[in-house]
């Protein structure tokens, strides 16, 4: 027997989730392999993630006994909603207006559809759905819980809402220090991630995080 720490995941995947992840990964892989360079030139991805004020359980506390042949157990992370900003259709429509300036910066996109990978499909219906048609974005499907934002402030705790500004400052400082290779390197890994997802039959891909 050995004792392993449970691996936090955003949500425990159902059979339907896993099937959708495999189907969509195959679809992306086929599109990518037709012309990898052109795919990446037209590909835009957007995501949002929860930033938590505290860690609900330490790594040591989450350890469970397993047999040598078993992998680390999974636990779904459940947190209370904080803050007052709602990410709804109107908010997202305004965000798409800002993204449309990309066509001015990238002339090659003017006559081609942009492949817009939206990780938060709940915002597609309604107001912002019309925006996709207006800007000629081709909305790509997104499987459940596929691309979480990398952890960047591990070990730091923000206990109360009164210090919300401290959390925001930390986040802004983190992204301002990133080189563009941080994003381009991850995009280059997309093909391998889709292949891995198919191999794992839609289950979570374990990501090693450097802190």
Coordinates of C-alpha atoms in Angstrom, one line a residue:
X1 CA 0.0 0.0 0.0
X2 CA 1.0 3.6 -0.5
X3 CA -0.4 7.0 0.5
X4 CA -1.1 9.5 -2.4
X5 CA -2.5 13.0 -2.3
X6 CA -5.8 13.4 -4.0
X7 CA -5.7 15.4 -7.2
X8 CA -8.0 18.4 -7.3
X9 CA -10.1 18.6 -10.4
X10 CA -12.7 21.2 -11.4
X11 CA -15.5 18.6 -11.7
X12 CA -15.8 14.9 -11.8
X13 CA -16.4 13.8 -15.4
X14 CA -19.4 11.8 -16.4
X15 CA -19.4 9.2 -19.2
X16 CA -21.1 11.8 -21.5
X17 CA -18.4 14.4 -20.6
X18 CA -15.6 11.9 -21.5
X19 CA -17.3 11.0 -24.8
X20 CA -17.7 14.6 -25.8
X21 CA -14.0 15.3 -24.9
X22 CA -12.9 12.5 -27.2
X23 CA -15.2 13.6 -30.0
X24 CA -14.1 17.2 -29.9
X25 CA -10.5 16.3 -29.6
X26 CA -10.7 14.2 -32.8
X27 CA -12.4 17.1 -34.5
X28 CA -9.7 19.6 -33.5
X29 CA -7.0 17.2 -34.4
X30 CA -8.4 16.7 -37.9
X31 CA -8.6 20.5 -38.4
X32 CA -5.1 21.0 -37.1
X33 CA -3.4 18.3 -39.2
X34 CA -4.8 19.7 -42.4
X35 CA -2.7 22.8 -42.1
X36 CA -1.0 23.3 -38.7
X37 CA 0.4 26.8 -39.4
X38 CA -2.8 28.1 -40.8
X39 CA -4.8 26.7 -37.9
X40 CA -2.6 28.5 -35.3
X41 CA -2.7 31.7 -37.3
X42 CA -6.5 31.8 -37.1
X43 CA -6.9 30.3 -33.7
X44 CA -8.0 32.5 -30.7
X45 CA -8.7 31.0 -27.3
X46 CA -10.4 32.7 -24.3
X47 CA -10.9 31.3 -20.9
X48 CA -12.0 32.3 -17.4
X49 CA -11.2 30.7 -14.1
X50 CA -12.0 31.1 -10.4
X51 CA -9.4 32.7 -8.3
X52 CA -9.8 31.4 -4.7
X53 CA -9.1 33.3 -1.5
X54 CA -7.9 30.2 0.3
X55 CA -7.0 26.5 -0.2
X56 CA -9.7 24.3 1.4
X57 CA -7.4 21.4 2.1
X58 CA -3.6 20.9 2.3
X59 CA -1.8 18.4 0.2
X60 CA -1.0 16.3 3.3
X61 CA -4.6 16.3 4.5
X62 CA -5.8 15.0 1.1
X63 CA -3.7 11.9 1.1
X64 CA -5.4 8.5 0.8
X65 CA -4.2 5.0 1.0
X66 CA -4.1 3.2 -2.4
X67 CA -2.7 0.0 -3.8
X68 CA 0.6 0.2 -5.9
X69 CA -1.4 -0.3 -9.1
X70 CA -3.9 2.6 -8.4
X71 CA -3.4 6.2 -9.5
X72 CA -4.0 9.2 -7.3
X73 CA -7.7 9.7 -6.4
X74 CA -9.6 12.7 -7.6
X75 CA -11.7 15.2 -5.7
X76 CA -14.0 17.8 -7.2
X77 CA -13.2 21.3 -5.9
X78 CA -16.3 23.1 -4.7
X79 CA -16.1 26.8 -3.6
X80 CA -18.5 29.5 -2.6
X81 CA -19.2 32.3 -5.1
X82 CA -17.4 35.6 -4.2
X83 CA -17.5 39.0 -5.8
X84 CA -20.2 40.9 -7.6
X85 CA -19.2 40.7 -11.3
X86 CA -21.4 38.4 -13.4
X87 CA -20.0 37.1 -16.6
X88 CA -23.1 37.2 -18.8
X89 CA -24.0 37.7 -22.4
X90 CA -23.7 41.5 -22.3
X91 CA -20.3 41.4 -20.6
X92 CA -19.1 38.9 -23.2
X93 CA -20.4 40.9 -26.1
X94 CA -18.3 43.8 -25.0
X95 CA -15.3 41.6 -24.7
X96 CA -15.8 40.4 -28.3
X97 CA -15.8 44.0 -29.5
X98 CA -12.4 44.4 -28.0
X99 CA -11.2 41.2 -29.7
X100 CA -12.3 42.4 -33.1
X101 CA -9.4 44.8 -33.2
X102 CA -7.3 41.7 -34.0
X103 CA -8.4 42.0 -37.6
X104 CA -6.6 45.3 -37.8
X105 CA -3.4 43.9 -36.3
X106 CA -3.6 40.7 -38.4
X107 CA -4.6 41.6 -42.0
X108 CA -4.6 38.0 -43.1
X109 CA -7.7 37.4 -41.0
X110 CA -9.8 40.1 -42.8
X111 CA -11.1 37.6 -45.4
X112 CA -11.0 34.5 -43.3
X113 CA -13.0 33.2 -40.4
X114 CA -11.3 33.4 -37.1
X115 CA -11.4 30.1 -35.2
X116 CA -12.7 31.3 -31.8
X117 CA -12.2 28.7 -29.0
X118 CA -14.4 29.8 -26.2
X119 CA -13.9 27.8 -23.0
X120 CA -17.1 29.1 -21.4
X121 CA -19.8 27.9 -23.7
X122 CA -22.6 29.0 -21.3
X123 CA -22.1 32.6 -22.6
X124 CA -22.7 31.8 -26.3
X125 CA -26.5 32.1 -26.5
X126 CA -28.2 35.5 -26.7
X127 CA -26.5 38.8 -27.1
X128 CA -23.0 37.6 -27.8
X129 CA -24.2 34.9 -30.3
X130 CA -25.1 37.7 -32.7
X131 CA -21.6 39.1 -32.2
X132 CA -20.0 35.9 -33.5
X133 CA -22.0 36.2 -36.7
X134 CA -21.2 39.9 -37.1
X135 CA -17.5 39.4 -36.7
X136 CA -17.4 36.2 -38.8
X137 CA -16.0 34.1 -36.0
X138 CA -16.3 30.4 -36.3
X139 CA -17.1 29.2 -32.8
X140 CA -15.3 26.0 -32.0
X141 CA -17.0 23.5 -29.5
X142 CA -15.4 23.2 -26.1
X143 CA -15.4 19.9 -24.1
X144 CA -16.1 19.9 -20.4
X145 CA -13.2 21.1 -18.2
X146 CA -10.5 20.9 -20.8
X147 CA -8.0 23.8 -20.3
X148 CA -7.7 25.3 -16.8
X149 CA -5.6 28.3 -16.2
X150 CA -2.2 27.3 -14.7
X151 CA -1.8 27.9 -11.0
X152 CA 0.3 30.9 -10.4
X153 CA 0.0 32.0 -6.7
X154 CA 0.4 28.8 -4.9
X155 CA 1.2 29.2 -1.2
X156 CA -0.4 32.6 -1.0
X157 CA -3.6 33.1 0.9
X158 CA -6.2 35.8 0.6
X159 CA -8.6 35.3 3.5
X160 CA -11.1 38.1 3.4
X161 CA -13.0 40.1 0.8
X162 CA -11.6 43.3 2.3
X163 CA -8.2 42.5 0.7
X164 CA -9.7 41.8 -2.7
X165 CA -7.5 44.5 -4.2
X166 CA -4.4 42.6 -3.1
X167 CA -5.5 39.5 -5.0
X168 CA -6.2 41.6 -8.1
X169 CA -2.8 43.3 -7.8
X170 CA -1.1 39.9 -7.6
X171 CA -2.9 38.6 -10.7
X172 CA -2.1 41.6 -12.8
X173 CA 1.5 41.6 -11.8
X174 CA 1.8 37.9 -12.7
X175 CA 0.5 38.4 -16.3
X176 CA 2.5 41.5 -16.9
X177 CA 5.7 39.6 -16.2
X178 CA 4.9 36.8 -18.7
X179 CA 6.7 36.6 -22.0
X180 CA 4.7 35.9 -25.2
X181 CA 6.4 32.5 -25.3
X182 CA 4.3 31.5 -22.3
X183 CA 1.3 31.4 -24.5
X184 CA 2.8 30.4 -27.8
X185 CA 4.5 27.4 -26.2
X186 CA 1.2 26.1 -24.8
X187 CA -0.5 26.5 -28.2
X188 CA 2.2 24.3 -29.7
X189 CA 1.2 21.6 -27.2
X190 CA -2.4 21.5 -28.3
X191 CA -1.9 18.6 -30.8
X192 CA -0.3 16.4 -28.1
X193 CA -3.0 17.2 -25.6
X194 CA -5.8 16.2 -28.0
X195 CA -4.0 13.0 -28.8
X196 CA -3.5 12.3 -25.1
X197 CA -7.2 13.0 -24.4
X198 CA -8.2 10.5 -27.0
X199 CA -5.8 7.9 -25.6
X200 CA -7.2 8.4 -22.1
X201 CA -10.7 8.0 -23.5
X202 CA -11.7 11.5 -22.3
X203 CA -10.3 11.4 -18.8
X204 CA -8.4 14.2 -17.2
X205 CA -4.8 14.8 -18.4
X206 CA -2.5 15.2 -15.5
X207 CA -0.6 18.5 -15.8
X208 CA 2.7 19.1 -14.0
X209 CA 2.8 22.5 -12.5
X210 CA 6.1 24.3 -11.8
X211 CA 5.8 26.6 -8.8

